[in-house]
Amino acid sequence: MSGLFITFEGIDGAGKSTHLASVADRLRRAGRDVVQTREPGGTALAESLRELLLQRPMDPLTEALLVFAARRDHLREVIVPALQSGRTVLCDRFTDATFAYQGAGRGFDLGVLAQLERWVQEGRQPDLTVWFRVPPEVAARRLAEARAPDRFEQQPLEFFQRVDAGYARRAEADPGRFVIIDGQGEREEVAARLAEALEARGL
């Protein structure tokens, strides 16, 4: 593939979505053709599945299957065609979130998730993953001030501590792909850390 695939990860309230938009602007100013998208979501089908995932109660296996069904459609309809045409894809969450939320958070079988990952993605992984890491209690405080929580955001602090640990394991397993950004502090501070990290990667 000739394009560039960058994913943005972090627990709810870490600030990833805000900074994704600024990175998109930065890359467009540098002359890149940028596609902004998200998971679950990014296509009409995947957005419908997102609504189910965020609002309807379900068991962890059903949750994992819906996440990967949405991802398959997203890859086929948006991500892969964009990369093949040389565009830069910025995605708000991808497979690392599944291993963090459904795997570590829900305690779902990591082996099953790994098999689904192989089937659905056929070896495709992001070129770069930016993980905004903040203490779960800080993220929870930000969320409480921002909006009414969805089904995932209503989980207890212990759930997000497990999710954070799940992200850490993914980063440790693939350190060359991950850039870890301290998401604490004012927005401008975090943006400066992010800009420095991207410049170090030639972006």
PDB file of C-alpha atoms in Angstrom:
ATOM      1  CA  MET A   1       0.000   0.000   0.000  1.00  0.00           C
ATOM      2  CA  SER A   2       1.276   3.465  -0.874  1.00  0.00           C
ATOM      3  CA  GLY A   3      -0.746   5.486   1.664  1.00  0.00           C
ATOM      4  CA  LEU A   4      -0.146   6.084   5.358  1.00  0.00           C
ATOM      5  CA  PHE A   5      -2.397   4.628   8.068  1.00  0.00           C
ATOM      6  CA  ILE A   6      -2.305   6.372  11.469  1.00  0.00           C
ATOM      7  CA  THR A   7      -4.556   5.412  14.374  1.00  0.00           C
ATOM      8  CA  PHE A   8      -5.334   7.359  17.540  1.00  0.00           C
ATOM      9  CA  GLU A   9      -5.982   5.441  20.743  1.00  0.00           C
ATOM     10  CA  GLY A  10      -6.792   6.104  24.382  1.00  0.00           C
ATOM     11  CA  ILE A  11      -9.438   5.551  27.000  1.00  0.00           C
ATOM     12  CA  ASP A  12     -12.588   7.667  26.872  1.00  0.00           C
ATOM     13  CA  GLY A  13     -11.659  11.195  27.913  1.00  0.00           C
ATOM     14  CA  ALA A  14      -7.992  10.964  26.904  1.00  0.00           C
ATOM     15  CA  GLY A  15      -8.344  13.670  24.244  1.00  0.00           C
ATOM     16  CA  LYS A  16      -7.492  11.637  21.144  1.00  0.00           C
ATOM     17  CA  SER A  17     -10.417  12.842  19.006  1.00  0.00           C
ATOM     18  CA  THR A  18      -9.569  16.501  19.615  1.00  0.00           C
ATOM     19  CA  HIS A  19      -5.943  16.030  18.637  1.00  0.00           C
ATOM     20  CA  LEU A  20      -6.763  13.871  15.619  1.00  0.00           C
ATOM     21  CA  ALA A  21      -8.478  16.865  14.017  1.00  0.00           C
ATOM     22  CA  SER A  22      -5.423  19.069  14.574  1.00  0.00           C
ATOM     23  CA  VAL A  23      -3.117  16.431  13.085  1.00  0.00           C
ATOM     24  CA  ALA A  24      -5.389  16.223  10.032  1.00  0.00           C
ATOM     25  CA  ASP A  25      -5.033  19.992   9.562  1.00  0.00           C
ATOM     26  CA  ARG A  26      -1.278  19.766  10.003  1.00  0.00           C
ATOM     27  CA  LEU A  27      -0.900  17.032   7.393  1.00  0.00           C
ATOM     28  CA  ARG A  28      -3.179  18.792   4.906  1.00  0.00           C
ATOM     29  CA  ARG A  29      -1.058  21.929   5.199  1.00  0.00           C
ATOM     30  CA  ALA A  30       1.941  19.721   4.393  1.00  0.00           C
ATOM     31  CA  GLY A  31       0.234  18.639   1.181  1.00  0.00           C
ATOM     32  CA  ARG A  32      -1.193  15.263   2.170  1.00  0.00           C
ATOM     33  CA  ASP A  33      -4.615  14.069   1.065  1.00  0.00           C
ATOM     34  CA  VAL A  34      -6.179  13.086   4.398  1.00  0.00           C
ATOM     35  CA  VAL A  35      -9.153  10.880   5.235  1.00  0.00           C
ATOM     36  CA  GLN A  36     -10.553  11.233   8.769  1.00  0.00           C
ATOM     37  CA  THR A  37     -12.582   8.319  10.064  1.00  0.00           C
ATOM     38  CA  ARG A  38     -13.433   6.418  13.241  1.00  0.00           C
ATOM     39  CA  GLU A  39     -14.169   3.019  14.756  1.00  0.00           C
ATOM     40  CA  PRO A  40     -16.615   1.599  15.255  1.00  0.00           C
ATOM     41  CA  GLY A  41     -17.960   3.459  12.264  1.00  0.00           C
ATOM     42  CA  GLY A  42     -16.750   5.009   9.055  1.00  0.00           C
ATOM     43  CA  THR A  43     -19.398   3.467   6.771  1.00  0.00           C
ATOM     44  CA  ALA A  44     -23.201   3.438   6.871  1.00  0.00           C
ATOM     45  CA  LEU A  45     -23.222  -0.180   8.039  1.00  0.00           C
ATOM     46  CA  ALA A  46     -20.475   0.317  10.605  1.00  0.00           C
ATOM     47  CA  GLU A  47     -22.166   3.428  12.008  1.00  0.00           C
ATOM     48  CA  SER A  48     -25.363   1.399  12.519  1.00  0.00           C
ATOM     49  CA  LEU A  49     -23.373  -1.234  14.378  1.00  0.00           C
ATOM     50  CA  ARG A  50     -21.732   1.511  16.439  1.00  0.00           C
ATOM     51  CA  GLU A  51     -25.128   2.642  17.704  1.00  0.00           C
ATOM     52  CA  LEU A  52     -25.919  -0.898  18.828  1.00  0.00           C
ATOM     53  CA  LEU A  53     -22.533  -1.260  20.533  1.00  0.00           C
ATOM     54  CA  LEU A  54     -22.813   2.014  22.435  1.00  0.00           C
ATOM     55  CA  GLN A  55     -26.435   1.676  23.542  1.00  0.00           C
ATOM     56  CA  ARG A  56     -27.611  -1.957  23.648  1.00  0.00           C
ATOM     57  CA  PRO A  57     -26.579  -4.420  26.385  1.00  0.00           C
ATOM     58  CA  MET A  58     -24.868  -7.568  25.038  1.00  0.00           C
ATOM     59  CA  ASP A  59     -22.421 -10.258  26.058  1.00  0.00           C
ATOM     60  CA  PRO A  60     -18.674  -9.893  25.323  1.00  0.00           C
ATOM     61  CA  LEU A  61     -18.678 -12.328  22.377  1.00  0.00           C
ATOM     62  CA  THR A  62     -21.524 -10.495  20.632  1.00  0.00           C
ATOM     63  CA  GLU A  63     -19.711  -7.223  21.309  1.00  0.00           C
ATOM     64  CA  ALA A  64     -16.464  -8.502  19.801  1.00  0.00           C
ATOM     65  CA  LEU A  65     -18.204  -9.917  16.729  1.00  0.00           C
ATOM     66  CA  LEU A  66     -20.012  -6.645  16.069  1.00  0.00           C
ATOM     67  CA  VAL A  67     -16.772  -4.664  16.442  1.00  0.00           C
ATOM     68  CA  PHE A  68     -14.980  -6.851  13.912  1.00  0.00           C
ATOM     69  CA  ALA A  69     -17.958  -6.898  11.534  1.00  0.00           C
ATOM     70  CA  ALA A  70     -17.910  -3.098  11.538  1.00  0.00           C
ATOM     71  CA  ARG A  71     -14.131  -3.129  11.039  1.00  0.00           C
ATOM     72  CA  ARG A  72     -14.337  -5.471   8.060  1.00  0.00           C
ATOM     73  CA  ASP A  73     -16.783  -3.197   6.267  1.00  0.00           C
ATOM     74  CA  HIS A  74     -14.716  -0.145   7.195  1.00  0.00           C
ATOM     75  CA  LEU A  75     -11.541  -1.687   5.804  1.00  0.00           C
ATOM     76  CA  ARG A  76     -13.140  -2.804   2.546  1.00  0.00           C
ATOM     77  CA  GLU A  77     -15.124   0.341   1.871  1.00  0.00           C
ATOM     78  CA  VAL A  78     -12.928   3.152   3.222  1.00  0.00           C
ATOM     79  CA  ILE A  79      -9.486   2.357   4.636  1.00  0.00           C
ATOM     80  CA  VAL A  80      -8.017   0.011   2.025  1.00  0.00           C
ATOM     81  CA  PRO A  81      -9.226   1.981  -1.024  1.00  0.00           C
ATOM     82  CA  ALA A  82      -7.888   5.216   0.478  1.00  0.00           C
ATOM     83  CA  LEU A  83      -4.478   3.697   1.195  1.00  0.00           C
ATOM     84  CA  GLN A  84      -4.280   2.133  -2.249  1.00  0.00           C
ATOM     85  CA  SER A  85      -4.867   5.547  -3.783  1.00  0.00           C
ATOM     86  CA  GLY A  86      -2.011   7.025  -1.756  1.00  0.00           C
ATOM     87  CA  ARG A  87      -4.082   8.921   0.791  1.00  0.00           C
ATOM     88  CA  THR A  88      -3.318   9.301   4.508  1.00  0.00           C
ATOM     89  CA  VAL A  89      -5.940   7.716   6.761  1.00  0.00           C
ATOM     90  CA  LEU A  90      -6.369   9.017  10.318  1.00  0.00           C
ATOM     91  CA  CYS A  91      -8.598   6.704  12.319  1.00  0.00           C
ATOM     92  CA  ASP A  92     -10.052   7.347  15.761  1.00  0.00           C
ATOM     93  CA  ARG A  93      -9.454   3.881  17.253  1.00  0.00           C
ATOM     94  CA  PHE A  94      -8.717   0.556  15.577  1.00  0.00           C
ATOM     95  CA  THR A  95      -7.838  -2.968  16.697  1.00  0.00           C
ATOM     96  CA  ASP A  96      -5.774  -1.932  19.723  1.00  0.00           C
ATOM     97  CA  ALA A  97      -9.015  -0.601  21.220  1.00  0.00           C
ATOM     98  CA  THR A  98     -10.648  -4.007  20.777  1.00  0.00           C
ATOM     99  CA  PHE A  99      -7.872  -5.749  22.669  1.00  0.00           C
ATOM    100  CA  ALA A 100      -7.959  -3.044  25.346  1.00  0.00           C
ATOM    101  CA  TYR A 101     -11.744  -2.790  25.799  1.00  0.00           C
ATOM    102  CA  GLN A 102     -13.144  -6.201  24.915  1.00  0.00           C
ATOM    103  CA  GLY A 103      -9.982  -8.100  25.836  1.00  0.00           C
ATOM    104  CA  ALA A 104      -8.559  -6.426  28.932  1.00  0.00           C
ATOM    105  CA  GLY A 105     -11.649  -4.497  30.002  1.00  0.00           C
ATOM    106  CA  ARG A 106     -14.271  -7.207  29.510  1.00  0.00           C
ATOM    107  CA  GLY A 107     -11.880 -10.099  30.084  1.00  0.00           C
ATOM    108  CA  PHE A 108     -12.712 -11.680  26.723  1.00  0.00           C
ATOM    109  CA  ASP A 109     -10.452 -14.431  25.340  1.00  0.00           C
ATOM    110  CA  LEU A 110      -7.418 -12.785  23.706  1.00  0.00           C
ATOM    111  CA  GLY A 111      -6.835 -15.826  21.532  1.00  0.00           C
ATOM    112  CA  VAL A 112     -10.282 -15.481  19.984  1.00  0.00           C
ATOM    113  CA  LEU A 113      -9.682 -11.763  19.402  1.00  0.00           C
ATOM    114  CA  ALA A 114      -6.347 -12.554  17.742  1.00  0.00           C
ATOM    115  CA  GLN A 115      -8.046 -15.030  15.406  1.00  0.00           C
ATOM    116  CA  LEU A 116     -10.735 -12.508  14.493  1.00  0.00           C
ATOM    117  CA  GLU A 117      -8.009  -9.938  13.896  1.00  0.00           C
ATOM    118  CA  ARG A 118      -6.269 -12.285  11.430  1.00  0.00           C
ATOM    119  CA  TRP A 119      -9.494 -13.104   9.570  1.00  0.00           C
ATOM    120  CA  VAL A 120     -10.784  -9.554   9.336  1.00  0.00           C
ATOM    121  CA  GLN A 121      -7.584  -7.578   8.770  1.00  0.00           C
ATOM    122  CA  GLU A 122      -5.574 -10.123   6.779  1.00  0.00           C
ATOM    123  CA  GLY A 123      -2.343  -8.854   8.305  1.00  0.00           C
ATOM    124  CA  ARG A 124      -3.107  -5.153   7.928  1.00  0.00           C
ATOM    125  CA  GLN A 125      -1.986  -2.963  10.826  1.00  0.00           C
ATOM    126  CA  PRO A 126      -1.511   0.790  11.206  1.00  0.00           C
ATOM    127  CA  ASP A 127       1.803   2.311  10.179  1.00  0.00           C
ATOM    128  CA  LEU A 128       1.716   4.431  13.327  1.00  0.00           C
ATOM    129  CA  THR A 129      -0.440   4.403  16.457  1.00  0.00           C
ATOM    130  CA  VAL A 130      -0.610   7.463  18.714  1.00  0.00           C
ATOM    131  CA  TRP A 131      -1.709   6.473  22.216  1.00  0.00           C
ATOM    132  CA  PHE A 132      -2.847   9.294  24.469  1.00  0.00           C
ATOM    133  CA  ARG A 133      -2.272   7.979  27.964  1.00  0.00           C
ATOM    134  CA  VAL A 134      -3.932   9.583  30.972  1.00  0.00           C
ATOM    135  CA  PRO A 135      -4.781   8.159  34.404  1.00  0.00           C
ATOM    136  CA  PRO A 136      -8.306   6.711  34.276  1.00  0.00           C
ATOM    137  CA  GLU A 137      -9.477   8.997  37.079  1.00  0.00           C
ATOM    138  CA  VAL A 138      -8.404  12.067  35.071  1.00  0.00           C
ATOM    139  CA  ALA A 139     -10.211  10.818  31.977  1.00  0.00           C
ATOM    140  CA  ALA A 140     -13.341  10.102  34.022  1.00  0.00           C
ATOM    141  CA  ARG A 141     -13.324  13.643  35.401  1.00  0.00           C
ATOM    142  CA  ARG A 142     -13.046  15.099  31.892  1.00  0.00           C
ATOM    143  CA  LEU A 143     -15.932  12.962  30.645  1.00  0.00           C
ATOM    144  CA  ALA A 144     -18.162  13.950  33.522  1.00  0.00           C
ATOM    145  CA  GLU A 145     -17.698  17.588  32.548  1.00  0.00           C
ATOM    146  CA  ALA A 146     -18.244  17.001  28.815  1.00  0.00           C
ATOM    147  CA  ARG A 147     -21.304  14.871  28.046  1.00  0.00           C
ATOM    148  CA  ALA A 148     -23.735  12.168  29.074  1.00  0.00           C
ATOM    149  CA  PRO A 149     -21.888   8.822  29.094  1.00  0.00           C
ATOM    150  CA  ASP A 150     -22.595   5.955  26.695  1.00  0.00           C
ATOM    151  CA  ARG A 151     -22.619   2.265  27.688  1.00  0.00           C
ATOM    152  CA  PHE A 152     -18.822   2.033  27.774  1.00  0.00           C
ATOM    153  CA  GLU A 153     -18.256   5.367  29.486  1.00  0.00           C
ATOM    154  CA  GLN A 154     -20.581   4.294  32.310  1.00  0.00           C
ATOM    155  CA  GLN A 155     -18.194   1.544  33.365  1.00  0.00           C
ATOM    156  CA  PRO A 156     -16.485   1.802  36.781  1.00  0.00           C
ATOM    157  CA  LEU A 157     -12.960   3.115  37.259  1.00  0.00           C
ATOM    158  CA  GLU A 158     -11.599  -0.435  37.609  1.00  0.00           C
ATOM    159  CA  PHE A 159     -12.755  -1.216  34.068  1.00  0.00           C
ATOM    160  CA  PHE A 160     -10.728   1.672  32.655  1.00  0.00           C
ATOM    161  CA  GLN A 161      -7.711   0.676  34.707  1.00  0.00           C
ATOM    162  CA  ARG A 162      -7.861  -2.713  32.974  1.00  0.00           C
ATOM    163  CA  VAL A 163      -8.307  -1.000  29.597  1.00  0.00           C
ATOM    164  CA  ASP A 164      -5.228   1.138  30.237  1.00  0.00           C
ATOM    165  CA  ALA A 165      -3.241  -1.990  31.105  1.00  0.00           C
ATOM    166  CA  GLY A 166      -4.489  -3.600  27.895  1.00  0.00           C
ATOM    167  CA  TYR A 167      -3.209  -0.689  25.840  1.00  0.00           C
ATOM    168  CA  ALA A 168       0.119  -0.921  27.640  1.00  0.00           C
ATOM    169  CA  ARG A 169       0.477  -4.582  26.683  1.00  0.00           C
ATOM    170  CA  ARG A 170      -0.243  -3.790  23.031  1.00  0.00           C
ATOM    171  CA  ALA A 171       2.356  -1.002  23.067  1.00  0.00           C
ATOM    172  CA  GLU A 172       4.951  -3.247  24.688  1.00  0.00           C
ATOM    173  CA  ALA A 173       4.343  -5.925  22.058  1.00  0.00           C
ATOM    174  CA  ASP A 174       4.827  -3.504  19.124  1.00  0.00           C
ATOM    175  CA  PRO A 175       6.929  -0.559  20.339  1.00  0.00           C
ATOM    176  CA  GLY A 176       8.021   0.507  16.854  1.00  0.00           C
ATOM    177  CA  ARG A 177       4.432   1.246  15.871  1.00  0.00           C
ATOM    178  CA  PHE A 178       3.386   3.128  19.017  1.00  0.00           C
ATOM    179  CA  VAL A 179       4.007   6.727  20.005  1.00  0.00           C
ATOM    180  CA  ILE A 180       2.897   7.305  23.595  1.00  0.00           C
ATOM    181  CA  ILE A 181       1.762  10.830  24.432  1.00  0.00           C
ATOM    182  CA  ASP A 182       1.229  12.044  27.981  1.00  0.00           C
ATOM    183  CA  GLY A 183      -2.337  13.310  27.721  1.00  0.00           C
ATOM    184  CA  GLN A 184      -2.327  15.218  31.014  1.00  0.00           C
ATOM    185  CA  GLY A 185      -2.237  18.993  31.192  1.00  0.00           C
ATOM    186  CA  GLU A 186      -3.678  21.767  29.071  1.00  0.00           C
ATOM    187  CA  ARG A 187      -4.605  21.095  25.467  1.00  0.00           C
ATOM    188  CA  GLU A 188      -1.736  23.245  24.202  1.00  0.00           C
ATOM    189  CA  GLU A 189       0.785  21.269  26.268  1.00  0.00           C
ATOM    190  CA  VAL A 190      -0.437  17.962  24.883  1.00  0.00           C
ATOM    191  CA  ALA A 191      -0.482  19.375  21.350  1.00  0.00           C
ATOM    192  CA  ALA A 192       3.167  20.437  21.726  1.00  0.00           C
ATOM    193  CA  ARG A 193       4.169  16.930  22.865  1.00  0.00           C
ATOM    194  CA  LEU A 194       2.280  15.457  19.937  1.00  0.00           C
ATOM    195  CA  ALA A 195       3.874  17.817  17.417  1.00  0.00           C
ATOM    196  CA  GLU A 196       7.346  16.951  18.700  1.00  0.00           C
ATOM    197  CA  ALA A 197       6.623  13.221  18.442  1.00  0.00           C
ATOM    198  CA  LEU A 198       5.280  13.549  14.896  1.00  0.00           C
ATOM    199  CA  GLU A 199       8.253  15.635  13.803  1.00  0.00           C
ATOM    200  CA  ALA A 200      10.527  12.885  15.116  1.00  0.00           C
ATOM    201  CA  ARG A 201       8.676  10.522  12.771  1.00  0.00           C
ATOM    202  CA  GLY A 202       9.061  12.854   9.815  1.00  0.00           C
ATOM    203  CA  LEU A 203       5.424  14.019   9.843  1.00  0.00           C
TER     204      LEU A 203
END
